[in-house]
PDB file of N, CA and C in Angstrom:
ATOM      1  N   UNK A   1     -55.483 -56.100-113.464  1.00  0.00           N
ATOM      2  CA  UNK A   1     -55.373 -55.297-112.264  1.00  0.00           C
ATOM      3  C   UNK A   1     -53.921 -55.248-111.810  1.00  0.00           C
ATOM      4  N   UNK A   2     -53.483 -54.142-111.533  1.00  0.00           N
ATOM      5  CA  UNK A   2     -52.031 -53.872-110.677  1.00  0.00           C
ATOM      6  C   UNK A   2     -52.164 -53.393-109.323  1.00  0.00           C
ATOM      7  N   UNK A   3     -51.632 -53.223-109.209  1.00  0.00           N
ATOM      8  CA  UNK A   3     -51.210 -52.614-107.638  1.00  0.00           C
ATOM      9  C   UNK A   3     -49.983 -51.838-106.873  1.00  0.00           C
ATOM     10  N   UNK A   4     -50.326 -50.614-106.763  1.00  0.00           N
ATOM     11  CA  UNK A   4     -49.043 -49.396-106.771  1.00  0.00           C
ATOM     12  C   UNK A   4     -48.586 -49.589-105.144  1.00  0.00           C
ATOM     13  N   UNK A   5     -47.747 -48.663-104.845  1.00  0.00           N
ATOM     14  CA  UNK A   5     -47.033 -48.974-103.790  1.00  0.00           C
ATOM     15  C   UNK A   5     -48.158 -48.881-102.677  1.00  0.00           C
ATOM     16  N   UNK A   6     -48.795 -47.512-102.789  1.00  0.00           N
ATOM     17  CA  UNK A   6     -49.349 -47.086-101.144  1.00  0.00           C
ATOM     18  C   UNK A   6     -50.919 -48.265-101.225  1.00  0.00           C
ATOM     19  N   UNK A   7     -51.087 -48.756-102.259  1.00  0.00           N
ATOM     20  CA  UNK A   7     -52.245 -50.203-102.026  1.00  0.00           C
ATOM     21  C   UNK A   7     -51.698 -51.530-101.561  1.00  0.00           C
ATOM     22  N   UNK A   8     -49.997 -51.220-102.171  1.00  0.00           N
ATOM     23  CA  UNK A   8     -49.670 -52.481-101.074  1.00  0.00           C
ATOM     24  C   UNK A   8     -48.881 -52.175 -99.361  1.00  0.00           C
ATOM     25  N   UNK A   9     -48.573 -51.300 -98.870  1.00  0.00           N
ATOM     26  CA  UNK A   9     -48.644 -50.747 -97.740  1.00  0.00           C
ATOM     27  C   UNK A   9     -49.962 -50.976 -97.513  1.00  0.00           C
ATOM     28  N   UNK A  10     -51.180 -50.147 -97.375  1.00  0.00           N
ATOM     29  CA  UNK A  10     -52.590 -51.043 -97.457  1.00  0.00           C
ATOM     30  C   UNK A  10     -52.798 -52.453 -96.576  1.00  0.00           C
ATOM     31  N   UNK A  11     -52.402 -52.954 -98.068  1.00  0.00           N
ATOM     32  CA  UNK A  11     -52.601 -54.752 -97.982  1.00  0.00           C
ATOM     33  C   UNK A  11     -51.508 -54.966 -96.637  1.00  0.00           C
ATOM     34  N   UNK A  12     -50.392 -54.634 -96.752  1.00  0.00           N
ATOM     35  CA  UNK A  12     -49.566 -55.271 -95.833  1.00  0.00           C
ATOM     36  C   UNK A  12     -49.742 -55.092 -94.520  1.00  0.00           C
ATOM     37  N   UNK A  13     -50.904 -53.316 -94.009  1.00  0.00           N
ATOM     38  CA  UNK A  13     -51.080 -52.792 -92.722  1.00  0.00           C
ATOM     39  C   UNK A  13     -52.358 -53.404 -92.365  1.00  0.00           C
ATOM     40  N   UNK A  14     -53.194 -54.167 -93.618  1.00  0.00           N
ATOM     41  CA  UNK A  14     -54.534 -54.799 -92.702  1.00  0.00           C
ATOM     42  C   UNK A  14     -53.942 -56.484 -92.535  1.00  0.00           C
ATOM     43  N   UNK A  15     -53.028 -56.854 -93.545  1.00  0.00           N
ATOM     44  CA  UNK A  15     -52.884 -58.053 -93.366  1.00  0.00           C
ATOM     45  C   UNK A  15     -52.202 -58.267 -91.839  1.00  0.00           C
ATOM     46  N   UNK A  16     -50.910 -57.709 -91.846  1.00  0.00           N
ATOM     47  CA  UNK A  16     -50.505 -57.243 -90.611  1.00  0.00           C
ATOM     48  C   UNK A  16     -50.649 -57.236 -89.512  1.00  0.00           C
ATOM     49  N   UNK A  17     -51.904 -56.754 -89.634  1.00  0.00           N
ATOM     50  CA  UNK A  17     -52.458 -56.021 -88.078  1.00  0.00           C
ATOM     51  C   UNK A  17     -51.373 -54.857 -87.955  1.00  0.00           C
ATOM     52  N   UNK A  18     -51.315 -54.293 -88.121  1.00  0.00           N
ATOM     53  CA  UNK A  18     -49.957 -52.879 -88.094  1.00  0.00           C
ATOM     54  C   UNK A  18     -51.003 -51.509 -89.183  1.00  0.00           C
ATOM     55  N   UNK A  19     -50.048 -50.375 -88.271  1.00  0.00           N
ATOM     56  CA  UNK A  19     -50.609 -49.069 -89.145  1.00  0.00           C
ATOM     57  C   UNK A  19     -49.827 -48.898 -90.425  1.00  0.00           C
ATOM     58  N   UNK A  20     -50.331 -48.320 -91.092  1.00  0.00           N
ATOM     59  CA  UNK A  20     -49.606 -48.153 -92.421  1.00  0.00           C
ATOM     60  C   UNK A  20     -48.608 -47.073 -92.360  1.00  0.00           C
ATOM     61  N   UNK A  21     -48.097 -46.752 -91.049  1.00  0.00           N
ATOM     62  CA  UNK A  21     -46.967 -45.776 -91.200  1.00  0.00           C
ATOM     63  C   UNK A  21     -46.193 -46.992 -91.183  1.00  0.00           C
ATOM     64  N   UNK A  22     -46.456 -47.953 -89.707  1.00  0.00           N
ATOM     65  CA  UNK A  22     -45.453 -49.003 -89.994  1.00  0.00           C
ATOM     66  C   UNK A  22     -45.117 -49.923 -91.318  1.00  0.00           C
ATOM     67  N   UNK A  23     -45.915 -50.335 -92.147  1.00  0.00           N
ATOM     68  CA  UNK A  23     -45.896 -50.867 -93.030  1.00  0.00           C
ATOM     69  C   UNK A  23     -45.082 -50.334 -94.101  1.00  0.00           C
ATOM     70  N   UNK A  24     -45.600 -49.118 -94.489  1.00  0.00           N
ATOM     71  CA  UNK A  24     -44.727 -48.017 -95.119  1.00  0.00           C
ATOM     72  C   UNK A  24     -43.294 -47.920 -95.183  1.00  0.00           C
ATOM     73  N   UNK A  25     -42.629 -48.260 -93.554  1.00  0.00           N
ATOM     74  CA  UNK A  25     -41.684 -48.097 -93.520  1.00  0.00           C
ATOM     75  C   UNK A  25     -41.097 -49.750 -93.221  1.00  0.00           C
ATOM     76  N   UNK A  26     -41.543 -50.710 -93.025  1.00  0.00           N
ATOM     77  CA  UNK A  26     -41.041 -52.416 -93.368  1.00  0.00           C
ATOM     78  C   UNK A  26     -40.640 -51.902 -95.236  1.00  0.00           C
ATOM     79  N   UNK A  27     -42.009 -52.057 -95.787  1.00  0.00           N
ATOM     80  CA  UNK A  27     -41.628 -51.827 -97.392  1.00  0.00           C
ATOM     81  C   UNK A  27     -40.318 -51.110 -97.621  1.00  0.00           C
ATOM     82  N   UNK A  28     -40.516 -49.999 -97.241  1.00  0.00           N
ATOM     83  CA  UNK A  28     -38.922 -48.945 -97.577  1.00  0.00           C
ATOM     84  C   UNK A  28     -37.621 -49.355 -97.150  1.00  0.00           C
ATOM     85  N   UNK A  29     -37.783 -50.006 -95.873  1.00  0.00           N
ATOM     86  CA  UNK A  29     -36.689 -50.643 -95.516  1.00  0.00           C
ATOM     87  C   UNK A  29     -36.073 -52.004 -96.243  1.00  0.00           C
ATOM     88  N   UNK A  30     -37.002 -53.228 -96.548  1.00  0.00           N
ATOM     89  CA  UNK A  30     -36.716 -53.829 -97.586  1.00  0.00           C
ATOM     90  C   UNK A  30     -36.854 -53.806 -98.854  1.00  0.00           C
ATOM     91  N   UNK A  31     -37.189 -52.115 -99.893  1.00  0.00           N
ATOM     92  CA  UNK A  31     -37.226 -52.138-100.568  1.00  0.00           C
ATOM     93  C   UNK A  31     -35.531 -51.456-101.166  1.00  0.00           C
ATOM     94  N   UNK A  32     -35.135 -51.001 -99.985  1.00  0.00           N
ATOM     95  CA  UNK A  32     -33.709 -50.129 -99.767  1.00  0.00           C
ATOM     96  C   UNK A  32     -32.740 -51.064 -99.161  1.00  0.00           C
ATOM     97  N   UNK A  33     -33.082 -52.186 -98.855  1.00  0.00           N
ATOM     98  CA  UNK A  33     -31.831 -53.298 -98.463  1.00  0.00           C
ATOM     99  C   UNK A  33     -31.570 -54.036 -99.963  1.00  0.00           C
ATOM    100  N   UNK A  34     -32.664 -54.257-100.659  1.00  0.00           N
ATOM    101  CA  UNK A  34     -32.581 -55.123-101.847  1.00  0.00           C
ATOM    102  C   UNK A  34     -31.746 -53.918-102.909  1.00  0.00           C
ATOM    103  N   UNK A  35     -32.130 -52.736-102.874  1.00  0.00           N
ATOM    104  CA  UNK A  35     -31.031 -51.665-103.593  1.00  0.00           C
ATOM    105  C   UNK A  35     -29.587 -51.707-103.450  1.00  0.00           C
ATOM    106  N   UNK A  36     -29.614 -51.656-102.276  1.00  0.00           N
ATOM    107  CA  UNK A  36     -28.521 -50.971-101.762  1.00  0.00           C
ATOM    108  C   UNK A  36     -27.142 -52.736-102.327  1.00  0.00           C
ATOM    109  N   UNK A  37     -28.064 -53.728-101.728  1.00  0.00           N
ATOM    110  CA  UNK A  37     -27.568 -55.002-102.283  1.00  0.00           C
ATOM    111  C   UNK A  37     -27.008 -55.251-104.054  1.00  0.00           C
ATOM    112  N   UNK A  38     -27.849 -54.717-104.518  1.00  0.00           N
ATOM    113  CA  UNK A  38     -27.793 -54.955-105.775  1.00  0.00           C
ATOM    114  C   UNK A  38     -27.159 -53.529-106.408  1.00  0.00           C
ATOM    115  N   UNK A  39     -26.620 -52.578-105.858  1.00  0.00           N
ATOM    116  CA  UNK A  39     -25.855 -52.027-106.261  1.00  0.00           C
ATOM    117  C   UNK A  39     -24.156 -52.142-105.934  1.00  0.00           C
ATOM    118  N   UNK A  40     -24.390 -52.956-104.833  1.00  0.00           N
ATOM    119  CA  UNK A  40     -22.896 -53.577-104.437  1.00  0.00           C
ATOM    120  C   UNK A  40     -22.320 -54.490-105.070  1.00  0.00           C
ATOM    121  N   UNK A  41     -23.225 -55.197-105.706  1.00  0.00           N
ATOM    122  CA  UNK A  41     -23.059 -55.855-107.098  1.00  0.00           C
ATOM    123  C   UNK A  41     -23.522 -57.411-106.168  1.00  0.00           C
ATOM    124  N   UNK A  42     -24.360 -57.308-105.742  1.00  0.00           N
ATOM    125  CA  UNK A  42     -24.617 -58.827-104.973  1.00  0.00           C
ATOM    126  C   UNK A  42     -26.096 -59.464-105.588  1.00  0.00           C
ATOM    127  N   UNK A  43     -26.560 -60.470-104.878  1.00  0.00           N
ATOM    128  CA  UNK A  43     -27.532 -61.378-105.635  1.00  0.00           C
ATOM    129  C   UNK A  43     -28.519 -60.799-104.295  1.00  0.00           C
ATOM    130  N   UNK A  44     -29.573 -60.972-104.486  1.00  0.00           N
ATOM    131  CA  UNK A  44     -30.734 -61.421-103.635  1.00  0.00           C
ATOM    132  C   UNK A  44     -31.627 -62.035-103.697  1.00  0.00           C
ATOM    133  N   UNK A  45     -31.832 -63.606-102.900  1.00  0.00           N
ATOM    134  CA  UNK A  45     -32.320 -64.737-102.924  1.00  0.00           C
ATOM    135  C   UNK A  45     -33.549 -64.831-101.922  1.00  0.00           C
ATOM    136  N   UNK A  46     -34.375 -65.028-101.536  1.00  0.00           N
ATOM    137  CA  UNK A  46     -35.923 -64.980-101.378  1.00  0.00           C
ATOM    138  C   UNK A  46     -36.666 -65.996-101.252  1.00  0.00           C
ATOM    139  N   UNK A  47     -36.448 -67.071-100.574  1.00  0.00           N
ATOM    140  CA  UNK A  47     -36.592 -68.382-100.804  1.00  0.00           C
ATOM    141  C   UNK A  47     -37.769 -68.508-101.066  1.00  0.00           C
ATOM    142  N   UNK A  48     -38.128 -68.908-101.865  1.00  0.00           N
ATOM    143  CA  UNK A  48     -39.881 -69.403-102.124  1.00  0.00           C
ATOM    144  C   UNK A  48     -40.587 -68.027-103.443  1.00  0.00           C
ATOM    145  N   UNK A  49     -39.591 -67.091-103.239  1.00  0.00           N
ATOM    146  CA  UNK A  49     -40.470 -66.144-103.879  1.00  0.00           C
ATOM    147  C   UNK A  49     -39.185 -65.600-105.262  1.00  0.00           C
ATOM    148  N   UNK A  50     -38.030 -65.440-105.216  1.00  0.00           N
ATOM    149  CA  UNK A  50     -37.287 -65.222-106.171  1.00  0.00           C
ATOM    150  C   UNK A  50     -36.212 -64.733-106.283  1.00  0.00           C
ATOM    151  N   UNK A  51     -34.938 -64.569-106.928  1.00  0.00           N
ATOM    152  CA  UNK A  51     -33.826 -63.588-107.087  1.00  0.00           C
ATOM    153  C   UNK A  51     -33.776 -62.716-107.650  1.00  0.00           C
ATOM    154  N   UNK A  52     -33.205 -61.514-107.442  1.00  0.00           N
ATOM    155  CA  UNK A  52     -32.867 -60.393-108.260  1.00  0.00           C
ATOM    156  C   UNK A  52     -31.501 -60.316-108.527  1.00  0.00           C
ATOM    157  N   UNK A  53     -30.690 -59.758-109.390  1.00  0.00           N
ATOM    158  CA  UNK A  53     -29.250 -60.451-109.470  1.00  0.00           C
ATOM    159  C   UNK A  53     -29.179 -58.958-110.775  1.00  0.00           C
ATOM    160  N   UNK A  54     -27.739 -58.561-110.639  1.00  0.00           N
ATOM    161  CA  UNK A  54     -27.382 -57.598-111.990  1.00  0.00           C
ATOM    162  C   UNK A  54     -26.644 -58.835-112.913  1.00  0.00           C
ATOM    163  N   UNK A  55     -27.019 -58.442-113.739  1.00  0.00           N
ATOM    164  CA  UNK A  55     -26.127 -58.994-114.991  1.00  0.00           C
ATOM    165  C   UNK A  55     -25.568 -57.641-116.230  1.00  0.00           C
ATOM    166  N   UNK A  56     -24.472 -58.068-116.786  1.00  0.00           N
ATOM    167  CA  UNK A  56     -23.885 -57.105-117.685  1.00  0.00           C
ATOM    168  C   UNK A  56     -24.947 -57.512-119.176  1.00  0.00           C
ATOM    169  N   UNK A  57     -25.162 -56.626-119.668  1.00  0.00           N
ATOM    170  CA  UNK A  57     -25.612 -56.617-121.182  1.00  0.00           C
ATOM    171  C   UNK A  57     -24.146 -55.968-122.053  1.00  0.00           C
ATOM    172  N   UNK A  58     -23.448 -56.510-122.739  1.00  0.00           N
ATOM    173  CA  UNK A  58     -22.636 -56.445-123.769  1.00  0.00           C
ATOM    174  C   UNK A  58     -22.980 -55.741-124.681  1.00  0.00           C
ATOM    175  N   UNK A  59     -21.935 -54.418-125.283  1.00  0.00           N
ATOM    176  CA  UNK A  59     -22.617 -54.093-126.340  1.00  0.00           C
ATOM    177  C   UNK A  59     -23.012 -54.281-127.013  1.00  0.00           C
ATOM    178  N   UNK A  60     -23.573 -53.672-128.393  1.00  0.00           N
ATOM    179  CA  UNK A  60     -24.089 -54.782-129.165  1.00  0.00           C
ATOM    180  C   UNK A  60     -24.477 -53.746-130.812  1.00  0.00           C
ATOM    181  N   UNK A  61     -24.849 -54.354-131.811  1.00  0.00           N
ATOM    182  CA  UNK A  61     -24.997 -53.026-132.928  1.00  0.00           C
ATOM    183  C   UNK A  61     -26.476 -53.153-133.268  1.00  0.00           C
ATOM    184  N   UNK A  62     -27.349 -52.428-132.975  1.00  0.00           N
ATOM    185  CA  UNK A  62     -28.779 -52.211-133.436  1.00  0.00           C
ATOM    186  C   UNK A  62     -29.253 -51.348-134.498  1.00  0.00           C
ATOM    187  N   UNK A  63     -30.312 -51.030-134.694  1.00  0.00           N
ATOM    188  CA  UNK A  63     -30.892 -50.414-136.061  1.00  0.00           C
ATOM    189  C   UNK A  63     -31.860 -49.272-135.806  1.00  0.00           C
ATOM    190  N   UNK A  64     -31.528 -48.379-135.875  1.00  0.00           N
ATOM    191  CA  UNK A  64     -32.575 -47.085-135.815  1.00  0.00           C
ATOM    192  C   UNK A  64     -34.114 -47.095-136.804  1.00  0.00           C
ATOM    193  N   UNK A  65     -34.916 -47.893-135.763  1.00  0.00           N
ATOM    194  CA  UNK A  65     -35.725 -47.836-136.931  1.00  0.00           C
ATOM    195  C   UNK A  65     -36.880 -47.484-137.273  1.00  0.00           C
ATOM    196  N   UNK A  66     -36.365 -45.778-137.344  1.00  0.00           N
ATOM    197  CA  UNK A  66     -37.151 -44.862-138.075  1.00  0.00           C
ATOM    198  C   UNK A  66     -36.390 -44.664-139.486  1.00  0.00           C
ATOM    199  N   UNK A  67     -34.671 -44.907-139.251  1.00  0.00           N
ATOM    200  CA  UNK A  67     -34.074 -44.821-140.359  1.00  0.00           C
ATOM    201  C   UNK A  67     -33.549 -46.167-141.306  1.00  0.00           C
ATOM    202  N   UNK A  68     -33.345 -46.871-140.149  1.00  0.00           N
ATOM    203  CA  UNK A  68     -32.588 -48.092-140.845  1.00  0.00           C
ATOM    204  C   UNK A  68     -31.172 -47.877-140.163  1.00  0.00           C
ATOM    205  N   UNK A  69     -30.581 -47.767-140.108  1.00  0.00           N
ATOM    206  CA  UNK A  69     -28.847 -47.153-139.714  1.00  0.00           C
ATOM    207  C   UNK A  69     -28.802 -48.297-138.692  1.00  0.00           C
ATOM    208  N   UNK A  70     -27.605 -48.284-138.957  1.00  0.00           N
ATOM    209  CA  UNK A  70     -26.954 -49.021-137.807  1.00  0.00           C
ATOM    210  C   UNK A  70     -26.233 -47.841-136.718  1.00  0.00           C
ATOM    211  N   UNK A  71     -26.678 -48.108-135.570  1.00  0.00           N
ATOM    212  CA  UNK A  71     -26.476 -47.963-134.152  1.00  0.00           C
ATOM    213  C   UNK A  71     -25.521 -48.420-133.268  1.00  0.00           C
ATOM    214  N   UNK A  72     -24.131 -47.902-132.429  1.00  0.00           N
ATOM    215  CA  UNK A  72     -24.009 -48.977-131.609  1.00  0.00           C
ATOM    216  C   UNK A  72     -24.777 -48.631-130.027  1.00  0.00           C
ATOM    217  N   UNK A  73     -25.735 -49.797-129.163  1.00  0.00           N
ATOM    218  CA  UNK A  73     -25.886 -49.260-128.216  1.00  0.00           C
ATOM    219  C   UNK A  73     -25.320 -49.908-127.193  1.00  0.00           C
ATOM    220  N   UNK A  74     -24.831 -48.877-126.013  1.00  0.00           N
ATOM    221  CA  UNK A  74     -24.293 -49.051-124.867  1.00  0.00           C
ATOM    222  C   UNK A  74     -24.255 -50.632-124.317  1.00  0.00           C
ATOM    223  N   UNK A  75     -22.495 -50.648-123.515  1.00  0.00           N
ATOM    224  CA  UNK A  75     -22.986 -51.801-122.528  1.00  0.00           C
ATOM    225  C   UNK A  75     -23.373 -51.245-121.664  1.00  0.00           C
ATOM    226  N   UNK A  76     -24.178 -51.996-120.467  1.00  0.00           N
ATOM    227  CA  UNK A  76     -25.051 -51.417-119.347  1.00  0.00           C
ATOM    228  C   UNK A  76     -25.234 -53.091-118.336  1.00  0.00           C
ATOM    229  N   UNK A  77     -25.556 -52.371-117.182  1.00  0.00           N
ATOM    230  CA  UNK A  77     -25.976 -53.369-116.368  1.00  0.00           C
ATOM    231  C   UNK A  77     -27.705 -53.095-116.574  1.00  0.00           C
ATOM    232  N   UNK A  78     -28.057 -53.930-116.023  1.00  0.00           N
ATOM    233  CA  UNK A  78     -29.762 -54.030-115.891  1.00  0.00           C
ATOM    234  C   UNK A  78     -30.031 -55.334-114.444  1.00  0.00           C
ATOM    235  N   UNK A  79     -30.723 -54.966-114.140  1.00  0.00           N
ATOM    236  CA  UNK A  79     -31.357 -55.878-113.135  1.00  0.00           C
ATOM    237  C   UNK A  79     -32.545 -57.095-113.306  1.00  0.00           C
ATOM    238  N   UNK A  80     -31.884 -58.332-112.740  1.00  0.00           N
ATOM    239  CA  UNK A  80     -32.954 -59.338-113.489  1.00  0.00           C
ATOM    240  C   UNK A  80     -33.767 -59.953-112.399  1.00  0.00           C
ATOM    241  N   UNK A  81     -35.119 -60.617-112.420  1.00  0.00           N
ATOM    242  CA  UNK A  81     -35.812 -61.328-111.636  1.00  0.00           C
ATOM    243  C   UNK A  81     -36.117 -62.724-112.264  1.00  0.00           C
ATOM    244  N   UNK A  82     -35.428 -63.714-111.138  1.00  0.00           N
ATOM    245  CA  UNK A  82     -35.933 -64.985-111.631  1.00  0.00           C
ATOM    246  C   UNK A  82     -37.019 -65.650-110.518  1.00  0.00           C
ATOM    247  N   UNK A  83     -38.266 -65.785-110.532  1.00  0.00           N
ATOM    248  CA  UNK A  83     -39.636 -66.169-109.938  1.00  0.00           C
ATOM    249  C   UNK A  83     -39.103 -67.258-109.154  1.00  0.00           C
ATOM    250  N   UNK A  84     -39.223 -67.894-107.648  1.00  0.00           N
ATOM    251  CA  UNK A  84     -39.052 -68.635-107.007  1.00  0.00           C
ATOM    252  C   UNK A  84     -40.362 -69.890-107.435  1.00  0.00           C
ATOM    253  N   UNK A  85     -39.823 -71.352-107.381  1.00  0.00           N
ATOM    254  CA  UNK A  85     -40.555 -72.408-107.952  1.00  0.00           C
ATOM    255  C   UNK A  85     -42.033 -71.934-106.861  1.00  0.00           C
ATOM    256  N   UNK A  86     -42.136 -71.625-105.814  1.00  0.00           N
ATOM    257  CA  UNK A  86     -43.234 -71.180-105.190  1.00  0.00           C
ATOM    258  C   UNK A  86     -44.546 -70.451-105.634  1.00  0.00           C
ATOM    259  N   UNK A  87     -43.267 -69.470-106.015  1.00  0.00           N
ATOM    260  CA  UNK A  87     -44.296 -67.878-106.115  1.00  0.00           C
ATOM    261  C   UNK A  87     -44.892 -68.576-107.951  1.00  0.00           C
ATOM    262  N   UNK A  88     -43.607 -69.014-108.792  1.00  0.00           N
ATOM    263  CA  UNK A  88     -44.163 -69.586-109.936  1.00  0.00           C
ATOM    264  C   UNK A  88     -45.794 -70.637-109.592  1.00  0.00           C
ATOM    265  N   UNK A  89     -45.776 -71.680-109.271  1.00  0.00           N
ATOM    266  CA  UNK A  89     -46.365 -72.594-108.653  1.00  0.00           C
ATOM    267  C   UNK A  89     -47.873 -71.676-108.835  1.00  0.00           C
ATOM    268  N   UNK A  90     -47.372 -70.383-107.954  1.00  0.00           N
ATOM    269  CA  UNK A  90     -49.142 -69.767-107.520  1.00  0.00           C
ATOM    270  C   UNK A  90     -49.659 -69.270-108.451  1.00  0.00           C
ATOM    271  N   UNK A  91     -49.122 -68.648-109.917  1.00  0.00           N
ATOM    272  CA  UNK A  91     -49.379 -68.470-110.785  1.00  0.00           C
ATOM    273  C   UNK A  91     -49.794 -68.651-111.497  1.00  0.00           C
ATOM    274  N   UNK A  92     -51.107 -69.160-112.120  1.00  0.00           N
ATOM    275  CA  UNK A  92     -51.489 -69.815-113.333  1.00  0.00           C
ATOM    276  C   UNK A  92     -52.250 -69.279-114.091  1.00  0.00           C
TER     277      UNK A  92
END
């Protein structure tokens, strides 16, 4: 089972006690502080629940493989999540 955005607005407006316009817009607002963070090139820490952090990926030479060939592909940033010992903990 997953769970898309407007089921967790939902969850967050009955857990809440709040309407789901409000909820809607808590989510957007911290879903657009953690952006806006991590495009400034900063960390975001979450105590109990986890970090998100950019890291560089280095280029690197890969293999096309439908053909075999060697490839070079891009360096790039990407965005990483490391699980807070908490949120890990609830997991099993």
């Amino acid at each position: 089972m997953s769970m898309n955005k407007p089921e967790l607005v939902t969850w967050i407006a009955k857990r809440g006690n709040i309407s789901k316009t409000e909820a809607k817009n808590a989510l957007e607002l911290t879903i657009g502080a953690i952006s806006e963070a991590l495009k400034a090139g900063e960390s975001i820490t979450l105590i109990g629940f986890g970090t998100f952090k950019v890291v560089d990926i280095a280029e690197r030479t890969g293999r096309n493989p439908q053909t075999g060939e060697k490839i070079q592909i891009k360096a790039k940033k990407v965005v990483k999540f490391k699980p807070g010992n908490d949120l890990s903990g609830q997991v099993k």
